[in-house]
Coordinates of C-alpha atoms and ligand atoms in Angstrom, one line a residue:
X9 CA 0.0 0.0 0.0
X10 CA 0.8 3.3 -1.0
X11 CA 2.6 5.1 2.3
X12 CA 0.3 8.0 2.7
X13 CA -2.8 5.6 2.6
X14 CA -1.3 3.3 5.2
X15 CA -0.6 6.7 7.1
X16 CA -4.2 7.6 6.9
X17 CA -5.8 4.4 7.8
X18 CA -3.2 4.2 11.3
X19 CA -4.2 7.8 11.8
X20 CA -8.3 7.0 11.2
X21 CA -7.7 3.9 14.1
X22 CA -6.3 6.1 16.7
X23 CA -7.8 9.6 16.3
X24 CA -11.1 8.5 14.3
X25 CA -11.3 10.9 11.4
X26 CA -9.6 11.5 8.3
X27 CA -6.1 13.6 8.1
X28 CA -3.8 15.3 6.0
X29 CA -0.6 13.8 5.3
X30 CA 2.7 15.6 4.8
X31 CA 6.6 14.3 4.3
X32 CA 9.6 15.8 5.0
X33 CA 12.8 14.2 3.7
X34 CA 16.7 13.5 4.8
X35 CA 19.9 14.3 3.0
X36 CA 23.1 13.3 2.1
X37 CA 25.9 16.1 1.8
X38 CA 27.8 15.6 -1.2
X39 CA 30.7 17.9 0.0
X40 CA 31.1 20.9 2.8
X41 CA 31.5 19.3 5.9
X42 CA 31.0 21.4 9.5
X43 CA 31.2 24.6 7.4
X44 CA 27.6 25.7 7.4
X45 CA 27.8 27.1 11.0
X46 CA 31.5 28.9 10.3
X47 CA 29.3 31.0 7.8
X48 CA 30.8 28.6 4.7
X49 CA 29.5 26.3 1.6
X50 CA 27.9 23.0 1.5
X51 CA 26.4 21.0 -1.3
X52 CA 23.3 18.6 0.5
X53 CA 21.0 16.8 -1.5
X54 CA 17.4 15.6 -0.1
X55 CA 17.1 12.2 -0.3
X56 CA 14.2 9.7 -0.7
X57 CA 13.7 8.7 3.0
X58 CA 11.4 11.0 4.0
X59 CA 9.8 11.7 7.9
X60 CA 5.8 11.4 7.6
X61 CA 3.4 13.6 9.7
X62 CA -0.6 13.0 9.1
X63 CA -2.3 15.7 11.0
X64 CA -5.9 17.1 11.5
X65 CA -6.9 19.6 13.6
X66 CA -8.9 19.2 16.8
X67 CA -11.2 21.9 18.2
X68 CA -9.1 22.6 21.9
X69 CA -5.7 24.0 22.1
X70 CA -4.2 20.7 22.6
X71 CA -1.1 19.0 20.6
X72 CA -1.6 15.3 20.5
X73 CA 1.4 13.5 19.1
X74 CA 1.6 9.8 18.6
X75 CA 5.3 8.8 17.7
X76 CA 5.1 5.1 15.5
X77 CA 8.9 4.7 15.9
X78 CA 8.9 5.4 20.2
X79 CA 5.6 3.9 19.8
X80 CA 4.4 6.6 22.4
X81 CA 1.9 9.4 23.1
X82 CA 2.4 12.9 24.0
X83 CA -0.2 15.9 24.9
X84 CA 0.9 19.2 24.9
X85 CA -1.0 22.1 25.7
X86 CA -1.0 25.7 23.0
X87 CA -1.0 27.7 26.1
X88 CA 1.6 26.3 28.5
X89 CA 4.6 24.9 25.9
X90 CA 7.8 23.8 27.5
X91 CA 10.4 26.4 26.8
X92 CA 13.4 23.5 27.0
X93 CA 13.5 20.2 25.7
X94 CA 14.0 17.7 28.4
X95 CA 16.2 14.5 25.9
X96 CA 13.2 12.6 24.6
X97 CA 11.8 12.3 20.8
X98 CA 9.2 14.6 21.7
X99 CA 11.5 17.4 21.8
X100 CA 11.6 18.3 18.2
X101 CA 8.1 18.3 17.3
X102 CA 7.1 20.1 20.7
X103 CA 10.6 22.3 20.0
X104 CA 9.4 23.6 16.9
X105 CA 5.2 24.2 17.9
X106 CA 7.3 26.4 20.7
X107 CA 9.8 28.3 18.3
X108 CA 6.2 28.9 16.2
X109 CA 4.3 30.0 18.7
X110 CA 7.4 32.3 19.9
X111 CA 7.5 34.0 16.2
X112 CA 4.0 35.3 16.2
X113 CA 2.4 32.5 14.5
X114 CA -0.6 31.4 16.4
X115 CA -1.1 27.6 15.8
X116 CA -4.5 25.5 16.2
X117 CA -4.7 22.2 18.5
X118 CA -4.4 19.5 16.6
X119 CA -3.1 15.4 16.9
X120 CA -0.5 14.0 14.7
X121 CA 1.0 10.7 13.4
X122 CA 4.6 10.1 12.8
X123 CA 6.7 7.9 11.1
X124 CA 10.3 7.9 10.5
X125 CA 11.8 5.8 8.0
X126 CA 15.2 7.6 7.9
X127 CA 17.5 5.3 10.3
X128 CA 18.2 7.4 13.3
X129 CA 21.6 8.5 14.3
X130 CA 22.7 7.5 10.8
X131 CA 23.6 11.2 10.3
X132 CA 20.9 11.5 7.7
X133 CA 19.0 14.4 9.2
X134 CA 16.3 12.8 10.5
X135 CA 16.2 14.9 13.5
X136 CA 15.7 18.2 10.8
X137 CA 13.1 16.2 8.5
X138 CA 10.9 15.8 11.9
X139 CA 11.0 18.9 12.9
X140 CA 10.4 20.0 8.7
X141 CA 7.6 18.3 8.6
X142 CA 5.6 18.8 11.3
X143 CA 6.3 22.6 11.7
X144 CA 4.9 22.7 8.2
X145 CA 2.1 20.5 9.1
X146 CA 1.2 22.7 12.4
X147 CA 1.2 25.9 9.9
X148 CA -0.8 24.7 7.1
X149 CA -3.4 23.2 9.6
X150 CA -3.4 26.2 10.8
X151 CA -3.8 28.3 7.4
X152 CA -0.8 30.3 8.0
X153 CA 1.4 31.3 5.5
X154 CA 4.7 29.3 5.0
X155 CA 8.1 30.4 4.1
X156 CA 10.3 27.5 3.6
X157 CA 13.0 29.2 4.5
X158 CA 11.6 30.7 7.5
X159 CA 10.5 27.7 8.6
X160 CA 14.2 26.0 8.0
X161 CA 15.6 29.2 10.4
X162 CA 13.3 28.2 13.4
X163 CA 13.3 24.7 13.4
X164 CA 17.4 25.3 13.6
X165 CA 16.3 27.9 16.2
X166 CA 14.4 25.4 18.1
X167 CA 17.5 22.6 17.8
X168 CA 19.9 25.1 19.0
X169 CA 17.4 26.5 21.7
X170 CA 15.0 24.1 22.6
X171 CA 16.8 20.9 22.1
X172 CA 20.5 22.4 23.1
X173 CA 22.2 21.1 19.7
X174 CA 24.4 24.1 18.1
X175 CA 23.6 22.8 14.5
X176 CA 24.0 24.9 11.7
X177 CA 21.3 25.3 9.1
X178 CA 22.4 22.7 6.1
X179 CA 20.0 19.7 7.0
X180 CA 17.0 22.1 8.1
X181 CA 17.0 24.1 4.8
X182 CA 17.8 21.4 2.3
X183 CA 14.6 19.4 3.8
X184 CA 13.0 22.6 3.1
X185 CA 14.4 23.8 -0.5
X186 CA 15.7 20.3 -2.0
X187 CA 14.6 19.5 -5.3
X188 CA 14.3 16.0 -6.8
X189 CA 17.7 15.6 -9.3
X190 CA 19.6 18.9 -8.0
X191 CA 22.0 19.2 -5.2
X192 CA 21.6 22.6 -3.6
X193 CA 24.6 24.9 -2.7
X194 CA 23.8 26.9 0.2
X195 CA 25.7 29.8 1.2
X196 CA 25.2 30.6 4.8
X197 CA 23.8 34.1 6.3
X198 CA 23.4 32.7 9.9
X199 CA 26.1 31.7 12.6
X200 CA 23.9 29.6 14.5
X201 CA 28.6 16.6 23.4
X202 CA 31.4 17.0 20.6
X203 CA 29.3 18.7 17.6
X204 CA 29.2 21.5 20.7
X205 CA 32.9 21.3 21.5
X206 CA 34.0 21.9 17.6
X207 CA 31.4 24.9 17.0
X208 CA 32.9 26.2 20.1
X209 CA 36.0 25.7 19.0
X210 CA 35.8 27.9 15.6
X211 CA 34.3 30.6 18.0
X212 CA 37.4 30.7 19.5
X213 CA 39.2 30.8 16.6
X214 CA 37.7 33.6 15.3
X215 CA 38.1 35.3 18.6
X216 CA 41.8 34.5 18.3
X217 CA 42.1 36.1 15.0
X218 CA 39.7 39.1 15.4
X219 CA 41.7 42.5 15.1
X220 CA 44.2 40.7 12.9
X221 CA 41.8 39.2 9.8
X222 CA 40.2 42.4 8.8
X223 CA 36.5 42.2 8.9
X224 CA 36.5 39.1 10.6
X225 CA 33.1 37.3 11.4
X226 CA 33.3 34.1 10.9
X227 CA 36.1 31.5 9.6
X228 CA 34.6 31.7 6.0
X229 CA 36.3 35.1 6.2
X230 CA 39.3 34.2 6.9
X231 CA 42.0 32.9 3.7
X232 CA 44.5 30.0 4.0
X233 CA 47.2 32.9 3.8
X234 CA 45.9 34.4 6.5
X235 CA 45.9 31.2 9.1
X236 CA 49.2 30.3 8.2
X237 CA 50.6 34.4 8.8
X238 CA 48.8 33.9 12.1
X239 CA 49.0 30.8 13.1
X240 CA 51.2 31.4 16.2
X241 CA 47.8 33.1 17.6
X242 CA 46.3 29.5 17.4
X243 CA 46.6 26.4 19.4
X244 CA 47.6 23.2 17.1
X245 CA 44.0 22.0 17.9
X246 CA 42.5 25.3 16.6
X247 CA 44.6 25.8 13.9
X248 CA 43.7 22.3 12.4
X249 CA 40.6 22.7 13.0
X250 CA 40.3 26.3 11.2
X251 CA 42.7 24.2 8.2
X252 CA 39.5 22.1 7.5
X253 CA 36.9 24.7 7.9
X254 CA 39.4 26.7 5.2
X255 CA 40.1 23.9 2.6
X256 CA 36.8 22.6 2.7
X257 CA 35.4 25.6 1.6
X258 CA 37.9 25.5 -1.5
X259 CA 36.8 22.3 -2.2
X260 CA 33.1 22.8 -2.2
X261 CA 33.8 25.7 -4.6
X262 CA 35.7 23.4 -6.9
X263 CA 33.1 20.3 -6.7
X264 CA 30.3 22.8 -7.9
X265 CA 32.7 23.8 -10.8
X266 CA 33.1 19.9 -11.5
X267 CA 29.7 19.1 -11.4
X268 CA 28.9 21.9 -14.2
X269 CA 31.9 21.0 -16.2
X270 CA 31.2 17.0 -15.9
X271 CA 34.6 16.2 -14.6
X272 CA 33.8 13.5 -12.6
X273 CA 37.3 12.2 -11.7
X274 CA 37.6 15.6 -9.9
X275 CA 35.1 14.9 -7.3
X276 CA 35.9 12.0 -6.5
X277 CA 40.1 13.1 -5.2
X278 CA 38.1 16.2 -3.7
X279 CA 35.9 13.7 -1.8
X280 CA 38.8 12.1 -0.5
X281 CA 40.6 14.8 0.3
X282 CA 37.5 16.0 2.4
X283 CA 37.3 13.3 4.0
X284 CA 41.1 12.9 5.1
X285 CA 40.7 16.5 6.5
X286 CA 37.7 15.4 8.4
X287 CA 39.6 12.4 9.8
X288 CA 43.0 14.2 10.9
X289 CA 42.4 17.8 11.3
X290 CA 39.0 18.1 12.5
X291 CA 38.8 14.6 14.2
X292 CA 34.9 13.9 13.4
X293 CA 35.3 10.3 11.5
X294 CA 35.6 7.2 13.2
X295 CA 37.7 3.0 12.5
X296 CA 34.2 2.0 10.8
X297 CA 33.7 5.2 8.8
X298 CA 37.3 4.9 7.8
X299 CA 37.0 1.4 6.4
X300 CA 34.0 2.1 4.6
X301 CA 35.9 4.6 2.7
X302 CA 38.8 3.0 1.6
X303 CA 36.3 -0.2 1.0
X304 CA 34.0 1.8 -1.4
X305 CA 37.0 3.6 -2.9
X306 CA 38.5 0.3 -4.6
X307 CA 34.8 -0.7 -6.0
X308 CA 34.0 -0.3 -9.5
X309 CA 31.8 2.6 -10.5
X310 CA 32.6 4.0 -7.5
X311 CA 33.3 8.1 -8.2
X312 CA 34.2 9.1 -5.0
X313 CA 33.3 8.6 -1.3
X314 CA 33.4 10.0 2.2
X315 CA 31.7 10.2 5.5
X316 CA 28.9 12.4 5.2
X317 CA 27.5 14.9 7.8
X318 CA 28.2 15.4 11.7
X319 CA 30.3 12.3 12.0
X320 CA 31.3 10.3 15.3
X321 CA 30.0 7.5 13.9
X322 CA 27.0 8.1 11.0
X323 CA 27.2 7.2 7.1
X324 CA 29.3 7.6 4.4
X325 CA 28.1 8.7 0.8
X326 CA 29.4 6.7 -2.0
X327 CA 28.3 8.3 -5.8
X328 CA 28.3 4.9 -7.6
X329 CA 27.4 4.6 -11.6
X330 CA 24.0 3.3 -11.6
X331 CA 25.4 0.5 -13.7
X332 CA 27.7 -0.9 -10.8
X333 CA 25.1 0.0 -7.7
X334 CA 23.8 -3.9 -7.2
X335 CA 27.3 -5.1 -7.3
X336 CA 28.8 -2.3 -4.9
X337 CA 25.9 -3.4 -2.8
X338 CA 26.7 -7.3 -2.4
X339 CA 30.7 -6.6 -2.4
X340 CA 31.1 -3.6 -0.2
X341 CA 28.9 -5.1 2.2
X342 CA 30.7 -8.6 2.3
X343 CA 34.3 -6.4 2.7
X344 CA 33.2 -4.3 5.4
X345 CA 31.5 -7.5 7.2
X346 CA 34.6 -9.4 6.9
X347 CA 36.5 -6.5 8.2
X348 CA 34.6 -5.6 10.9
X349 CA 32.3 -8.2 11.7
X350 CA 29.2 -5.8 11.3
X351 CA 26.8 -5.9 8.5
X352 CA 26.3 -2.1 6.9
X353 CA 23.0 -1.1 5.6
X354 CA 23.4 0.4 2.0
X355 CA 20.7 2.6 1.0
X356 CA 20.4 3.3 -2.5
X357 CA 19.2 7.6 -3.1
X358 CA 18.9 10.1 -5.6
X359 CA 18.5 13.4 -4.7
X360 CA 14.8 14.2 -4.0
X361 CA 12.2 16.6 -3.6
X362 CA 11.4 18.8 -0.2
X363 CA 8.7 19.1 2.3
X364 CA 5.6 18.9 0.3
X365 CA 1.9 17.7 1.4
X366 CA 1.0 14.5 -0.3
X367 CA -2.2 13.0 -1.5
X368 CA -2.9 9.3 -1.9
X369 CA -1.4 9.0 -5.6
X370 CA 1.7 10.7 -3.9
X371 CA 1.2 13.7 -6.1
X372 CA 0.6 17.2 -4.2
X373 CA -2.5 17.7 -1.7
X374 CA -5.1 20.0 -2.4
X375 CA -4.5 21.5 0.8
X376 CA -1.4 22.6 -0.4
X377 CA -2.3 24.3 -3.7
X378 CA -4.0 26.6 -1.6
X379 CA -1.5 27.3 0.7
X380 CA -0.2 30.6 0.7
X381 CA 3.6 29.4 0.5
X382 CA 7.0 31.3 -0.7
X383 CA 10.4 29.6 -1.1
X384 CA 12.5 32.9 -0.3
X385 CA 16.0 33.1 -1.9
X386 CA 18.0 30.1 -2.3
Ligands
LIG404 C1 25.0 18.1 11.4 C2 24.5 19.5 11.5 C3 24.7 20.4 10.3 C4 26.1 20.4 9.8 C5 26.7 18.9 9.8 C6 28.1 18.9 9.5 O1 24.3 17.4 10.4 O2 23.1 19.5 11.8 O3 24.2 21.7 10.5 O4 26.9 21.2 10.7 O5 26.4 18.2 11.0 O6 28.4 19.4 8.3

């Protein structure tokens, strides 16, 4: 059955009426690793895995949530939101009706169904594409205009505030603005456990080289010239870590150029070398990330390959020709099992469309055709 329908019908046996049903997706990031929140480039792509939210709205002030993946309930109340997130699931959704609420929008009571298929903790965003989704849901059930990527600023409001992660913006607005076949380049307007420590980490930087980098805001402001003329201000740490911030930027720059130009052989050395910056100067990959590098590097129709967003653990992206995808699948799983003794899931993406509302034949909703909706620049 069609996912939406099978949505609706769970919905219909717990709440008892019918439901609009909305999806949000996750991502992969081609290239332009822990750069978003140092003001630098990225280049995500949504992917097919998608977080579903069917909603309908109730008559009270009351948010009732069922999550299908925590197989548990939650009531909030319009009135009296919790202004901090206290470490369950519940936190994103009730994060985000918050950060709404905060901005001036004034949302209706309503109960919700959700279910995740993106794996979580697989650094696949699905953390942004639940939070997407439903703060989408809670604004079109309310009849309030959307801006996609106002919506993408406070659910990363409500991560960084509510839910006490100091994520940048990448995974919030690619679930908003990705479009099915197109990466999306996102330059950064907004500076927004260990994710903590490294963010903190550029801060200092950037402290360290304020008065002496002209203009300085952020590390994208700063040119590899500059580090190494100052790079006695600089602790090793912070001066390796400022290296990656610095050459990943290049390389997203260059990647975008290869992609337009078709030469494929260049991404695939600049995925490496992204990923070797990631494991030794900014200390984010991990032994099992590693291996499935250098596994998927030696496979045919492989282009290139590296881990792929926060890190500590997480996913790597491999861009396989679609010719050799099957037989990367059975190989690079039997290597990595007989190198680690773990089995890897291997999902196979392309790059897919945003949050959208979706009717039984998957196409759009008529609910939102009539949406009053903008996309802002991108
Ligand atoms: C996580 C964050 C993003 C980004 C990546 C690393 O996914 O949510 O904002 O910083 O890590 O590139």
């Amino acid at each position: 059955m069609n996912r939406a329908l099978e949505l609706l019908a769970k919905f219909q046996a717990r709440f008892g009426t019918s439901a609009v049903v909305y999806r949000a997706p996750g991502r992969v990031n081609l290239i332009g690793e822990h750069t978003d929140y140092n003001d630098g480039f990225v280049l995500p792509a949504a992917i097919g895995l998608s977080c579903w939210v069917a909603i309908a709205p109730r008559k009270d002030r009351k948010l009732v949530l069922f999550s299908e993946n925590f197989a548990e309930l939650i009531e909030a109340d319009l009135d009296k939101l919790p202004l901090r997130g206290c470490d369950r699931w519940a936190d994103y959704p009730l994060g985000v009706a918050t950060t709404l609420e905060q901005a001036g929008n004034c949302l209706r009571g309503a109960n919700l169904y959700i279910s995740g298929e993106i794996p979580l903790g697989a650094g696949l965003s699905s953390s942004a594409a639940l939070e997407v989704s439903v703060g989408y849901a809670l604004l079109h059930v309310a009849h309030l205009a959307i801006d996609r990527t106002n919506l993408a600023l406070l659910c990363q409001l409500s991560e960084n505030q509510f839910v006490g992660a100091r994520c940048g913006i990448m995974d919030q607005f690619i679930s908003c603005h990705g479009r099915a076949g197109h990466a999306l380049m996102v330059k950064h307007e907004l500076g927004a456990s260990e994710y903590n420590e490294r963010s903190a980490e550029c801060e200092e930087a950037v402290r360290r080289l304020d008065g002496v980098v002209p203009g300085i805001r952020a590390l994208r402001d700063v040119t590899l010239e500059q580090l190494e003329e100052h790079r006695h201000r600089l602790t090793d740490t912070l001066y390796k870590r400022c290296r990656h911030v610095l050459t990943e930027n290049v390389r997203v720059r260059e990647a975008v150029q290869a992609f337009e130009t078709g030469e494929i052989g260049k991404i695939g050395k600049l995925m490496a070398d992204s990923h070797s910056s990631l494991q030794t100067d900014y200390e984010v990959s991990c032994r099992e990330l590693n291996i499935m590098v250098k596994i998927s590097s030696r496979q045919r129709g492989v282009y290139g390959a590296r881990m792929t967003g926060g890190g500590f653990g997480g996913c790597t992206i491999n861009l396989v020709d679609a010719a050799d995808v099957m037989e990367f699948q059975r190989r690079g799983a039997a290597e990595y099992e007989s190198e680690t003794d773990r089995q890897p899931e291997i999902y196979i993406c392309a790059a897919s469309q945003s949050v959208e509302a979706v009717d039984l034949d998957g196409g759009l909703a008529a609910g939102s055709k009539s949406g009053r909706e903008t996309r802002g620049n991108t």
